CSV table of C-alpha atoms in Angstrom, one decimal:
chain,number,residue,atom,x,y,z
M,1,MET,CA,28.0,-0.9,7.0
M,2,SER,CA,26.7,-3.1,4.2
M,3,LEU,CA,23.4,-2.0,2.6
M,4,SER,CA,23.0,-5.4,1.1
M,5,LEU,CA,21.7,-6.6,4.5
M,6,LEU,CA,18.5,-4.6,3.8
M,7,ILE,CA,17.9,-6.8,0.8
M,8,ILE,CA,19.4,-10.1,2.2
M,9,ILE,CA,17.5,-10.1,5.5
M,10,PRO,CA,14.0,-9.8,4.0
M,11,LEU,CA,14.9,-12.3,1.2
M,12,LEU,CA,16.1,-14.9,3.7
M,13,THR,CA,13.1,-14.2,5.9
M,14,SER,CA,10.8,-14.8,3.0
M,15,ILE,CA,12.6,-18.1,2.1
M,16,ALA,CA,12.4,-19.2,5.7
M,17,LEU,CA,8.7,-18.5,5.8
M,18,LEU,CA,8.1,-20.8,2.9
M,19,CYS,CA,9.8,-23.6,4.8
M,20,CYS,CA,7.8,-23.1,8.0
M,21,ASN,CA,5.3,-25.6,9.3
M,22,GLY,CA,2.5,-24.3,11.5
M,23,LEU,CA,1.3,-20.9,12.6
M,24,ARG,CA,3.7,-20.6,15.5
M,25,GLN,CA,6.8,-21.0,13.3
M,26,VAL,CA,5.4,-18.6,10.8
M,27,ARG,CA,4.8,-15.9,13.5
M,28,VAL,CA,8.3,-16.4,15.1
M,29,VAL,CA,10.1,-16.2,11.7
M,30,ALA,CA,8.2,-13.2,10.4
M,31,LEU,CA,8.6,-11.2,13.7
M,32,GLY,CA,12.2,-12.3,14.0
M,33,GLY,CA,13.0,-11.1,10.5
M,34,ALA,CA,11.2,-7.7,11.1
M,35,VAL,CA,13.1,-7.2,14.4
M,36,VAL,CA,16.4,-7.9,12.7
M,37,GLN,CA,15.5,-5.4,10.0
M,38,LEU,CA,14.7,-2.8,12.6
M,39,ILE,CA,18.1,-3.5,14.4
M,40,VAL,CA,20.0,-3.1,11.1
M,41,ALA,CA,18.2,0.2,10.4
M,42,LEU,CA,19.1,1.5,13.8
M,43,ALA,CA,22.7,0.3,13.4
M,44,LEU,CA,22.8,2.1,10.0
M,45,LEU,CA,21.6,5.3,11.7
M,46,VAL,CA,24.5,5.1,14.2
M,47,ALA,CA,27.0,4.3,11.4
M,48,TYR,CA,25.7,7.2,9.3
M,49,TYR,CA,26.2,9.7,12.2
M,50,ARG,CA,29.6,8.3,12.9
M,51,ALA,CA,30.6,8.7,9.2
M,52,ARG,CA,29.3,12.3,9.1
M,53,SER,CA,31.0,13.2,12.4
M,54,ALA,CA,34.3,11.8,11.1
M,55,GLY,CA,34.1,14.3,8.3
M,56,ASP,CA,32.7,12.2,5.4
M,57,HIS,CA,30.7,14.8,3.4
M,58,SER,CA,30.0,12.5,0.4
M,59,LEU,CA,26.6,12.9,-1.2
M,60,MET,CA,26.0,9.2,-0.6
M,61,LEU,CA,27.4,6.9,2.0
M,62,PHE,CA,28.1,3.2,2.2
M,63,GLU,CA,28.0,2.9,-1.6
M,64,GLN,CA,28.1,-0.5,-3.2
M,65,ASP,CA,28.2,-1.0,-7.0
M,66,TYR,CA,27.8,-4.4,-8.8
M,67,THR,CA,27.4,-4.8,-12.5
M,68,TRP,CA,24.0,-6.4,-13.2
M,69,PHE,CA,23.6,-6.2,-17.0
M,70,ALA,CA,26.7,-4.8,-18.7
M,71,PRO,CA,25.4,-4.2,-22.3
M,72,TRP,CA,22.9,-1.6,-21.0
M,73,ARG,CA,25.1,-0.4,-18.1
M,74,ILE,CA,22.6,-1.5,-15.5
M,75,HIS,CA,24.2,-1.8,-12.1
M,76,PHE,CA,23.1,-2.9,-8.7
M,77,HIS,CA,24.2,0.4,-7.3
M,78,MET,CA,23.3,1.2,-3.7
M,79,GLY,CA,23.9,4.2,-1.4
M,80,ILE,CA,22.1,6.4,1.1
M,81,ASP,CA,21.9,9.9,2.4
M,82,GLY,CA,19.8,11.3,5.2
M,83,ILE,CA,16.6,11.2,3.2
M,84,SER,CA,17.0,7.6,2.3
M,85,LEU,CA,17.9,6.7,5.9
M,86,ALA,CA,14.7,8.4,7.2
M,87,MET,CA,12.7,6.3,4.8
M,88,ILE,CA,14.5,3.1,5.7
M,89,LEU,CA,13.8,3.7,9.4
M,90,LEU,CA,10.1,4.4,8.6
M,91,THR,CA,9.9,1.1,6.6
M,92,ALA,CA,11.5,-0.9,9.4
M,93,MET,CA,9.1,0.5,12.1
M,94,VAL,CA,6.0,0.0,10.0
M,95,THR,CA,7.0,-3.5,9.0
M,96,THR,CA,7.6,-4.5,12.6
M,97,ALA,CA,4.3,-3.0,13.7
M,98,GLY,CA,2.4,-4.5,10.7
M,99,ILE,CA,3.6,-8.0,11.5
M,100,LEU,CA,2.7,-7.6,15.2
M,101,VAL,CA,-0.8,-6.4,14.4
M,102,SER,CA,-1.3,-9.4,12.1
M,103,TRP,CA,-0.4,-11.9,14.8
M,104,ASN,CA,-3.8,-13.6,14.7
M,105,VAL,CA,-4.1,-14.0,11.0
M,106,GLU,CA,-4.7,-17.7,10.4
M,107,LYS,CA,-6.0,-17.9,6.8
M,108,LEU,CA,-3.0,-18.8,4.7
M,109,SER,CA,-0.7,-17.2,7.3
M,110,LYS,CA,2.5,-18.4,5.6
M,111,GLU,CA,1.6,-16.7,2.4
M,112,PHE,CA,0.3,-13.6,4.2
M,113,PHE,CA,3.5,-12.9,6.1
M,114,PHE,CA,5.5,-13.8,3.0
M,115,LEU,CA,3.9,-11.1,1.0
M,116,LEU,CA,4.4,-8.5,3.8
M,117,VAL,CA,8.1,-9.3,3.9
M,118,ILE,CA,8.3,-9.0,0.1
M,119,LEU,CA,6.7,-5.6,0.4
M,120,SER,CA,9.4,-4.5,2.8
M,121,LEU,CA,12.1,-5.9,0.5
M,122,GLY,CA,10.8,-3.8,-2.4
M,123,ALA,CA,10.7,-0.7,-0.3
M,124,TYR,CA,14.2,-1.1,1.0
M,125,GLY,CA,15.5,-1.8,-2.4
M,126,PHE,CA,13.8,1.3,-3.8
M,127,PHE,CA,15.1,3.6,-1.1
M,128,ILE,CA,18.8,2.5,-1.4
M,129,SER,CA,18.9,2.3,-5.2
M,130,LEU,CA,21.2,4.8,-7.1
M,131,ASP,CA,20.6,3.2,-10.4
M,132,LEU,CA,17.3,4.2,-12.2
M,133,PHE,CA,16.6,0.8,-13.6
M,134,THR,CA,17.2,-0.9,-10.2
M,135,LEU,CA,15.0,1.7,-8.6
M,136,PHE,CA,12.2,0.9,-11.1
M,137,PHE,CA,12.7,-2.8,-10.5
M,138,PHE,CA,12.1,-2.5,-6.8
M,139,LEU,CA,9.1,-0.2,-7.4
M,140,GLU,CA,7.5,-3.0,-9.4
M,141,VAL,CA,8.4,-5.6,-6.7
M,142,ALA,CA,6.3,-3.5,-4.2
M,143,VAL,CA,3.1,-3.5,-6.4
M,144,ILE,CA,2.0,-7.1,-6.9
M,145,PRO,CA,2.0,-8.1,-3.2
M,146,LYS,CA,-0.6,-5.3,-2.6
M,147,PHE,CA,-2.9,-6.8,-5.2
M,148,LEU,CA,-2.7,-10.3,-3.6
M,149,LEU,CA,-3.0,-9.0,0.0
M,150,ILE,CA,-6.2,-7.1,-0.8
M,151,GLY,CA,-7.7,-9.7,-3.2
M,152,ILE,CA,-7.2,-12.6,-0.9
M,153,TRP,CA,-7.3,-11.3,2.7
M,154,GLY,CA,-9.3,-8.1,2.1
M,155,SER,CA,-13.0,-7.3,2.8
M,156,GLY,CA,-15.9,-5.7,1.1
M,157,LYS,CA,-15.3,-5.1,-2.6
M,158,LYS,CA,-11.9,-6.6,-2.4
M,159,GLU,CA,-11.6,-8.0,-5.9
M,160,TYR,CA,-12.6,-4.6,-7.4
M,161,SER,CA,-10.4,-2.6,-5.1
M,162,ALA,CA,-7.4,-4.9,-5.7
M,163,MET,CA,-7.8,-4.7,-9.4
M,164,LYS,CA,-8.3,-0.9,-9.4
M,165,LEU,CA,-5.2,-0.4,-7.2
M,166,ALA,CA,-3.0,-2.7,-9.3
M,167,LEU,CA,-4.1,-1.2,-12.6
M,168,MET,CA,-3.6,2.4,-11.5
M,169,LEU,CA,-0.2,1.7,-9.9
M,170,MET,CA,0.9,-0.2,-12.9
M,171,GLY,CA,-0.2,2.7,-15.1
M,172,GLY,CA,1.9,5.0,-12.9
M,173,SER,CA,4.8,2.6,-13.3
M,174,ALA,CA,4.4,2.7,-17.0
M,175,LEU,CA,4.7,6.5,-17.0
M,176,VAL,CA,7.7,6.3,-14.7
M,177,PHE,CA,9.4,3.9,-17.1
M,178,VAL,CA,8.9,6.2,-20.1
M,179,GLY,CA,10.4,9.1,-18.1
M,180,LEU,CA,13.4,7.0,-17.0
M,181,ALA,CA,14.0,5.7,-20.5
M,182,GLY,CA,13.9,9.2,-21.8
M,183,ILE,CA,16.6,10.3,-19.3
M,184,TYR,CA,18.7,7.2,-20.1
M,185,PHE,CA,18.7,7.6,-23.9
M,186,ASN,CA,19.4,11.4,-23.7
M,187,THR,CA,22.3,11.4,-21.3
M,188,GLN,CA,25.8,10.2,-22.2
M,189,THR,CA,29.0,9.9,-20.1
M,190,SER,CA,32.3,11.2,-21.3
M,191,SER,CA,32.9,7.8,-23.1
M,192,GLY,CA,29.7,8.3,-25.1
M,193,GLN,CA,27.7,5.7,-23.3
M,194,HIS,CA,24.2,6.0,-21.8
M,195,THR,CA,23.8,5.5,-18.1
M,196,PHE,CA,21.2,4.7,-15.5
M,197,ASN,CA,23.5,6.0,-12.7
M,198,MET,CA,21.7,8.7,-10.8
M,199,MET,CA,24.8,10.4,-9.5
M,200,GLN,CA,26.4,10.6,-13.0
M,201,ILE,CA,23.1,11.9,-14.5
M,202,ALA,CA,23.0,14.6,-11.9
M,203,GLN,CA,26.5,15.7,-12.7
M,204,LEU,CA,25.9,15.5,-16.5
M,205,HIS,CA,22.8,17.7,-16.3
M,206,VAL,CA,19.9,16.4,-18.4
M,207,PRO,CA,19.3,18.7,-21.4
M,208,LEU,CA,16.5,21.2,-20.9
M,209,GLN,CA,14.4,19.9,-23.8
M,210,VAL,CA,14.6,16.4,-22.4
M,211,GLN,CA,13.7,17.6,-19.0
M,212,GLN,CA,10.6,19.3,-20.2
M,213,TRP,CA,9.0,16.2,-21.6
M,214,CYS,CA,10.5,13.6,-19.3
M,215,PHE,CA,9.6,15.4,-16.1
M,216,PRO,CA,5.8,15.1,-16.5
M,217,PHE,CA,6.0,11.4,-17.1
M,218,ALA,CA,8.3,10.8,-14.1
M,219,PHE,CA,6.5,13.1,-11.7
M,220,VAL,CA,2.9,12.1,-12.6
M,221,GLY,CA,4.0,8.4,-12.6
M,222,PHE,CA,5.4,8.6,-9.1
M,223,GLY,CA,2.7,11.0,-8.1
M,224,ILE,CA,0.0,8.4,-8.7
M,225,PHE,CA,1.7,6.3,-5.9
M,226,THR,CA,1.3,9.3,-3.5
M,227,ALA,CA,-2.3,10.2,-4.4
M,228,LEU,CA,-1.6,13.0,-6.8
M,229,PHE,CA,-4.9,14.6,-7.8
M,230,PRO,CA,-6.9,13.5,-9.9
M,231,PHE,CA,-5.2,10.1,-9.9
M,232,HIS,CA,-6.0,9.5,-6.2
M,233,THR,CA,-9.2,7.4,-6.6
M,234,TRP,CA,-7.4,4.1,-5.8
M,235,VAL,CA,-6.6,5.2,-2.3
M,236,PRO,CA,-10.0,5.1,-0.6
M,237,ASP,CA,-11.0,1.8,-2.3
M,238,GLY,CA,-7.6,0.2,-1.7
M,239,HIS,CA,-7.4,1.2,2.0
M,240,SER,CA,-11.0,0.3,2.8
M,241,SER,CA,-10.8,-3.2,1.5
M,242,ALA,CA,-7.2,-4.1,2.6
M,243,PRO,CA,-6.5,-6.1,5.8
M,244,THR,CA,-5.0,-4.0,8.6
M,245,ALA,CA,-1.4,-4.7,7.9
M,246,ALA,CA,-1.8,-4.1,4.2
M,247,SER,CA,-3.5,-0.7,4.9
M,248,MET,CA,-0.5,0.2,7.2
M,249,PHE,CA,1.9,-0.7,4.4
M,250,LEU,CA,-0.1,1.1,1.7
M,251,ALA,CA,-0.4,4.4,3.6
M,252,GLY,CA,2.8,4.1,5.7
M,253,ILE,CA,5.3,2.9,3.1
M,254,SER,CA,3.9,2.5,-0.4
M,255,MET,CA,2.6,6.1,-0.7
M,256,LYS,CA,6.1,7.3,0.4
M,257,LEU,CA,7.6,5.5,-2.6
M,258,GLY,CA,5.8,8.0,-4.8
M,259,GLY,CA,6.9,11.0,-2.8
M,260,TYR,CA,10.5,9.9,-2.6
M,261,GLY,CA,10.5,9.3,-6.4
M,262,CYS,CA,9.0,12.7,-7.1
M,263,LEU,CA,11.8,14.3,-5.1
M,264,ARG,CA,14.8,12.0,-5.7
M,265,VAL,CA,14.2,11.3,-9.4
M,266,ALA,CA,11.9,13.9,-11.0
M,267,THR,CA,12.9,17.0,-9.1
M,268,LEU,CA,16.5,16.5,-8.2
M,269,LEU,CA,17.5,15.1,-11.6
M,270,MET,CA,15.4,17.6,-13.6
M,271,PRO,CA,15.4,20.9,-11.5
M,272,GLU,CA,14.8,23.3,-14.4
M,273,ALA,CA,11.7,21.4,-15.5
M,274,ALA,CA,10.6,21.2,-11.8
M,275,HIS,CA,10.8,25.0,-11.7
M,276,THR,CA,8.8,25.2,-15.0
M,277,TYR,CA,6.0,22.9,-13.8
M,278,SER,CA,6.1,24.0,-10.2
M,279,TRP,CA,2.9,26.0,-10.5
M,280,ILE,CA,1.0,23.0,-11.8
M,281,ILE,CA,2.3,20.8,-9.0
M,282,ILE,CA,1.3,23.4,-6.4
M,283,VAL,CA,-2.2,23.8,-7.9
M,284,LEU,CA,-2.8,20.0,-7.9
M,285,ALA,CA,-1.3,19.7,-4.4
M,286,THR,CA,-3.6,22.5,-3.0
M,287,ILE,CA,-6.6,20.9,-4.6
M,288,ALA,CA,-5.7,17.5,-3.1
M,289,ILE,CA,-5.3,19.1,0.4
M,290,ILE,CA,-8.6,20.9,0.3
M,291,TYR,CA,-10.6,18.2,-1.5
M,292,GLY,CA,-9.2,15.5,0.7
M,293,ALA,CA,-10.1,17.4,3.9
M,294,PHE,CA,-13.7,18.2,2.9
M,295,ALA,CA,-14.2,14.7,1.4
M,296,THR,CA,-13.1,13.2,4.7
M,297,MET,CA,-15.8,15.2,6.5
M,298,MET,CA,-18.4,13.3,4.5
M,299,GLN,CA,-17.2,9.8,5.5
M,300,THR,CA,-18.9,7.6,8.1
M,301,ASP,CA,-16.5,4.6,7.8
M,302,LEU,CA,-13.3,4.9,9.9
M,303,LYS,CA,-11.1,3.4,7.2
M,304,TYR,CA,-12.5,5.8,4.6
M,305,ILE,CA,-11.9,8.7,7.0
M,306,ASN,CA,-8.2,7.8,7.3
M,307,ALA,CA,-7.9,7.1,3.5
M,308,TYR,CA,-9.3,10.4,2.4
M,309,SER,CA,-7.3,12.1,5.2
M,310,SER,CA,-4.2,10.5,3.6
M,311,ILE,CA,-5.0,12.2,0.3
M,312,SER,CA,-5.0,15.5,2.1
M,313,HIS,CA,-1.9,14.9,4.1
M,314,CYS,CA,0.1,13.6,1.1
M,315,GLY,CA,-0.9,16.8,-0.6
M,316,PHE,CA,1.5,18.6,1.8
M,317,VAL,CA,4.3,16.4,0.6
M,318,LEU,CA,3.7,17.5,-3.0
M,319,LEU,CA,3.2,21.1,-2.0
M,320,GLY,CA,6.6,21.2,-0.2
M,321,ILE,CA,8.3,19.6,-3.2
M,322,GLY,CA,6.6,22.0,-5.7
M,323,MET,CA,7.7,25.1,-3.7
M,324,LEU,CA,11.4,24.3,-4.4
M,325,THR,CA,12.8,25.9,-1.3
M,326,LYS,CA,15.1,24.1,1.1
M,327,THR,CA,12.8,24.5,4.1
M,328,ALA,CA,9.7,23.3,2.1
M,329,ILE,CA,11.6,20.3,0.7
M,330,THR,CA,12.8,19.5,4.2
M,331,GLY,CA,9.2,19.8,5.4
M,332,ALA,CA,8.0,17.5,2.6
M,333,VAL,CA,10.4,14.7,3.8
M,334,MET,CA,9.4,15.3,7.4
M,335,GLN,CA,5.7,15.0,6.3
M,336,MET,CA,6.4,11.7,4.6
M,337,VAL,CA,7.9,10.2,7.7
M,338,SER,CA,5.3,11.7,10.0
M,339,HIS,CA,2.4,10.6,7.9
M,340,GLY,CA,3.8,7.2,7.5
M,341,LEU,CA,4.0,6.7,11.3
M,342,MET,CA,0.7,8.4,12.0
M,343,THR,CA,-1.5,6.8,9.4
M,344,ALA,CA,0.0,3.3,10.1
M,345,LEU,CA,-0.9,3.9,13.8
M,346,PHE,CA,-4.4,5.1,12.8
M,347,PHE,CA,-5.0,2.0,10.6
M,348,ALA,CA,-3.7,-0.2,13.4
M,349,ALA,CA,-6.1,1.3,15.9
M,350,ILE,CA,-9.0,1.0,13.5
M,351,GLY,CA,-8.1,-2.7,12.8
M,352,MET,CA,-8.0,-3.4,16.6
M,353,LEU,CA,-11.5,-1.8,17.0
M,354,TYR,CA,-12.9,-3.7,14.0
M,355,ASP,CA,-11.6,-7.1,15.3
M,356,ARG,CA,-13.5,-6.6,18.5
M,357,THR,CA,-16.7,-4.7,17.4
M,358,HIS,CA,-17.0,-6.0,13.8
M,359,THR,CA,-17.9,-2.5,12.6
M,360,ARG,CA,-16.1,0.6,11.3
M,361,GLN,CA,-19.2,2.8,11.2
M,362,VAL,CA,-18.8,5.9,13.4
M,363,ALA,CA,-22.6,5.9,14.1
M,364,GLN,CA,-22.5,2.4,15.5
M,365,LEU,CA,-19.7,3.1,18.1
M,366,GLY,CA,-19.5,5.2,21.2
M,367,GLY,CA,-17.9,5.3,24.6
M,368,LEU,CA,-15.1,2.9,23.8
M,369,LEU,CA,-12.7,4.6,26.2
M,370,LYS,CA,-14.5,2.9,29.0
M,371,ILE,CA,-14.2,-0.7,27.7
M,372,MET,CA,-11.0,-0.4,25.6
M,373,PRO,CA,-8.8,2.2,27.2
M,374,PHE,CA,-5.5,1.3,25.5
M,375,ILE,CA,-6.9,1.0,22.0
M,376,SER,CA,-8.9,4.2,22.5
M,377,THR,CA,-5.8,6.1,23.7
M,378,VAL,CA,-3.9,4.9,20.6
M,379,PHE,CA,-6.9,6.1,18.4
M,380,VAL,CA,-6.7,9.5,20.1
M,381,ILE,CA,-2.9,9.9,19.7
M,382,ALA,CA,-3.2,9.1,16.0
M,383,GLY,CA,-6.0,11.5,15.6
M,384,LEU,CA,-4.2,14.3,17.5
M,385,CYS,CA,-1.1,13.7,15.4
M,386,SER,CA,-3.3,14.0,12.2
M,387,LEU,CA,-4.8,17.3,13.2
M,388,GLY,CA,-1.3,18.7,14.1
M,389,LEU,CA,-1.2,18.8,17.9
M,390,PRO,CA,2.1,20.4,19.1
M,391,GLY,CA,4.4,17.8,20.6
M,392,LEU,CA,3.6,15.2,17.9
M,393,SER,CA,5.2,14.7,14.5
M,394,GLY,CA,2.3,16.0,12.5
M,395,PHE,CA,2.7,19.5,13.9
M,396,VAL,CA,6.4,20.0,13.1
M,397,ALA,CA,6.1,18.5,9.6
M,398,GLU,CA,3.2,20.7,8.5
M,399,VAL,CA,4.6,23.8,10.1
M,400,THR,CA,7.9,23.2,8.3
M,401,VAL,CA,6.1,22.8,4.9
M,402,PHE,CA,4.1,26.1,5.6
M,403,MET,CA,7.2,28.1,6.6
M,404,GLY,CA,9.1,26.8,3.5
M,405,SER,CA,6.1,27.5,1.3
M,406,TRP,CA,5.8,31.1,2.6
M,407,GLN,CA,9.4,31.8,1.7
M,408,ASN,CA,8.4,31.7,-1.9
M,409,ALA,CA,7.5,35.3,-2.5
M,410,ASP,CA,5.2,34.8,-5.5
M,411,GLY,CA,1.6,36.0,-4.6
M,412,TRP,CA,-0.1,32.9,-6.1
M,413,TYR,CA,2.2,30.6,-4.2
M,414,ARG,CA,1.5,32.4,-1.0
M,415,LEU,CA,-2.3,32.1,-1.7
M,416,ALA,CA,-1.8,28.3,-2.1
M,417,THR,CA,0.0,28.3,1.3
M,418,ILE,CA,-2.9,30.1,2.9
M,419,LEU,CA,-5.4,27.7,1.5
M,420,ALA,CA,-3.3,24.8,2.6
M,421,CYS,CA,-3.1,26.2,6.1
M,422,ALA,CA,-6.9,26.7,6.2
M,423,SER,CA,-7.4,23.0,5.7
M,424,ILE,CA,-6.1,22.4,9.2
M,425,VAL,CA,-9.4,23.7,10.5
M,426,VAL,CA,-11.3,21.2,8.4
M,427,THR,CA,-9.0,18.4,9.7
M,428,ALA,CA,-9.7,19.4,13.3
M,429,VAL,CA,-13.4,19.1,12.6
M,430,TYR,CA,-13.5,15.6,11.2
M,431,ILE,CA,-10.9,14.3,13.6
M,432,LEU,CA,-12.5,15.7,16.8
M,433,ARG,CA,-15.9,14.6,15.6
M,434,ALA,CA,-14.8,11.1,15.0
M,435,MET,CA,-13.0,10.9,18.3
M,436,GLY,CA,-15.8,12.4,20.2
M,437,LYS,CA,-18.4,10.0,18.8
M,438,VAL,CA,-16.3,6.8,18.9
M,439,ILE,CA,-14.3,7.3,22.1
M,440,MET,CA,-16.4,9.6,24.3
M,441,GLY,CA,-20.0,9.6,25.4
M,442,PRO,CA,-22.3,6.7,26.3
M,443,VAL,CA,-21.1,3.2,25.5
M,444,GLN,CA,-22.5,1.9,22.2
M,445,VAL,CA,-21.4,-1.0,20.1
M,446,THR,CA,-23.9,-2.1,17.5
M,447,THR,CA,-23.7,-3.8,14.1
M,448,GLY,CA,-26.3,-4.7,11.5
M,449,GLU,CA,-27.2,-7.7,13.6
M,450,GLY,CA,-27.8,-5.6,16.8
M,451,ALA,CA,-25.8,-4.7,19.9
M,452,ILE,CA,-22.7,-6.7,20.9
M,453,GLN,CA,-22.3,-8.0,24.4
M,454,LEU,CA,-19.8,-5.7,26.0
M,455,THR,CA,-18.4,-8.4,28.3
M,456,LEU,CA,-17.0,-10.1,25.2
M,457,ILE,CA,-14.9,-7.1,24.2
M,458,THR,CA,-11.3,-7.1,25.4
M,459,ASP,CA,-8.6,-4.4,25.2
M,460,ALA,CA,-5.4,-4.7,23.3
M,461,ALA,CA,-3.2,-7.8,23.5
M,462,TRP,CA,0.5,-7.7,24.1
M,463,ASN,CA,1.4,-7.8,20.4
M,464,GLU,CA,-1.0,-4.9,19.6
M,465,LYS,CA,0.4,-2.8,22.5
M,466,LEU,CA,4.0,-3.5,21.2
M,467,ALA,CA,3.0,-2.5,17.6
M,468,ALA,CA,1.4,0.7,18.8
M,469,GLY,CA,4.3,1.5,21.0
M,470,VAL,CA,6.8,1.2,18.2
M,471,LEU,CA,4.9,3.8,16.1
M,472,ILE,CA,4.1,6.1,19.0
M,473,ILE,CA,7.8,6.3,20.0
M,474,GLY,CA,8.6,7.6,16.5
M,475,ILE,CA,5.7,10.1,16.5
M,476,VAL,CA,6.7,11.5,19.9
M,477,ILE,CA,10.4,11.7,19.3
M,478,ILE,CA,9.9,13.7,16.1
M,479,GLY,CA,7.3,15.9,17.8
M,480,ILE,CA,9.5,16.7,20.8
M,481,ALA,CA,12.9,16.7,19.2
M,482,PRO,CA,12.3,17.6,15.5
M,483,PHE,CA,15.9,18.8,15.2
M,484,LEU,CA,17.0,15.1,15.1
M,485,LEU,CA,15.0,14.4,11.9
M,486,ASN,CA,15.8,17.8,10.5
M,487,ALA,CA,19.5,17.3,10.9
M,488,LEU,CA,19.2,13.8,9.3
M,489,ILE,CA,17.3,14.8,6.2
M,490,ASN,CA,19.1,18.1,5.5
M,491,ALA,CA,21.4,16.2,3.2
M,492,ILE,CA,24.1,17.9,1.2
M,493,GLN,CA,22.3,17.1,-2.0
M,494,ILE,CA,19.3,19.3,-0.9
M,495,PHE,CA,21.7,22.2,-0.4
M,496,LYS,CA,23.3,21.7,-3.8
M,497,PHE,CA,19.9,21.4,-5.4
M,498,VAL,CA,18.6,24.6,-3.9
M,499,ILE,CA,21.8,26.5,-4.9
M,500,PHE,CA,21.4,25.2,-8.4
M,501,ILE,CA,17.8,26.4,-8.6
M,502,TYR,CA,18.6,29.9,-7.4
M,503,CYS,CA,21.7,30.3,-9.4
M,504,HIS,CA,20.7,28.7,-12.7
M,505,VAL,CA,16.9,28.8,-12.9
M,506,LEU,CA,15.6,31.8,-10.9
M,507,PHE,CA,18.2,34.3,-12.0
């Protein structure tokens, strides 16, 4: 199975979009490209299981390695394990749903869908890269389209929000680059040459002194992408001003780039430094979980509710990584996938509501279940997944993080676990309150200009139903059969990493 298809298909789709004439062609090409991406991701899943079943226990499968810039030993080196594959499937599902939700975008539609496809290209490239420079390259590819999507198609303080997001993420990228450069110049192969190859660096073992100063740069840099406290302030502004599909990409995919980088690069390549700084990571993650939950309670705008909720939920990802146990790390990856699906579904539902009611204020909405049953049901499913209802993905992901965190016997770490668990109560409060006001009760749809005529409000169109269905299927499968995702992401590399931690660091 060629991983190059994950780069070639979005690239060809983007070129085809630039050659389109008319909205109909743009829609067909964008959706066709997204569906092909999803088919390739599913085919990759089948090929992965076949390879593992056949006895291939390599750390990375389907590796491809092409020299890119020989003097600096930069390679276009690709490969995947179960963690990478989970992120690829998430990207394909959110991309397809985002394009379907954006079906009615008419303003500069060609450019809009082009930027969405470029975002998916950057994400795929990031998740399959085994070369640190190539990984950083694709991380940067995924930044600029966000700025343009918010600045051109956004709402509210879109220029301010776009600039703030771009500057903070570029700042995070700068920190990442310093960390990666430090690793590159302080690791040498047997031939005495520096390397960006992640697999070689893992085998060479980065010197402890180098780890101690490179790790903060890499982890904080990637952490900014995943709402690491106190560098989270771009999240509510960016999400609230972004168009629906861009919000889905930001929360569903882009924030996962940071979590993946914190795990794959910072933690797995520098495990001793990860153990040294783990208490700081756990403190910041716990603050983000609690702060995000209480801040969400104060919000009256549906997009701000989901944005601040994302800060809290992404805190579980960092908490699982910081605990450095196999179960906690597995839970962190499960939380990335679950949150990506859930928050993309939530933003899709909010976008559907806004398109019909022209308001996102909770106080101006009520009784929508009676006039928009499908959209209201989607809203409820996303909310219940967010608060951790059993049978949905949010439950199994958070429980796995909590169980893995409790395995760490340190008293302070267990206190952090208890505080993180307590945040579930706060989550239930703001989710149930928002659902009760918006979905239940007497019908109410008002804006600053007064009440909206209810007969003009329609339920979801075919494209919106299909978009929601794609995401709901993922949420339900993980919730009902979590062993499927657990078996996928329990890669050999996690086992070897945990063995290294316990043998070389803890004892």
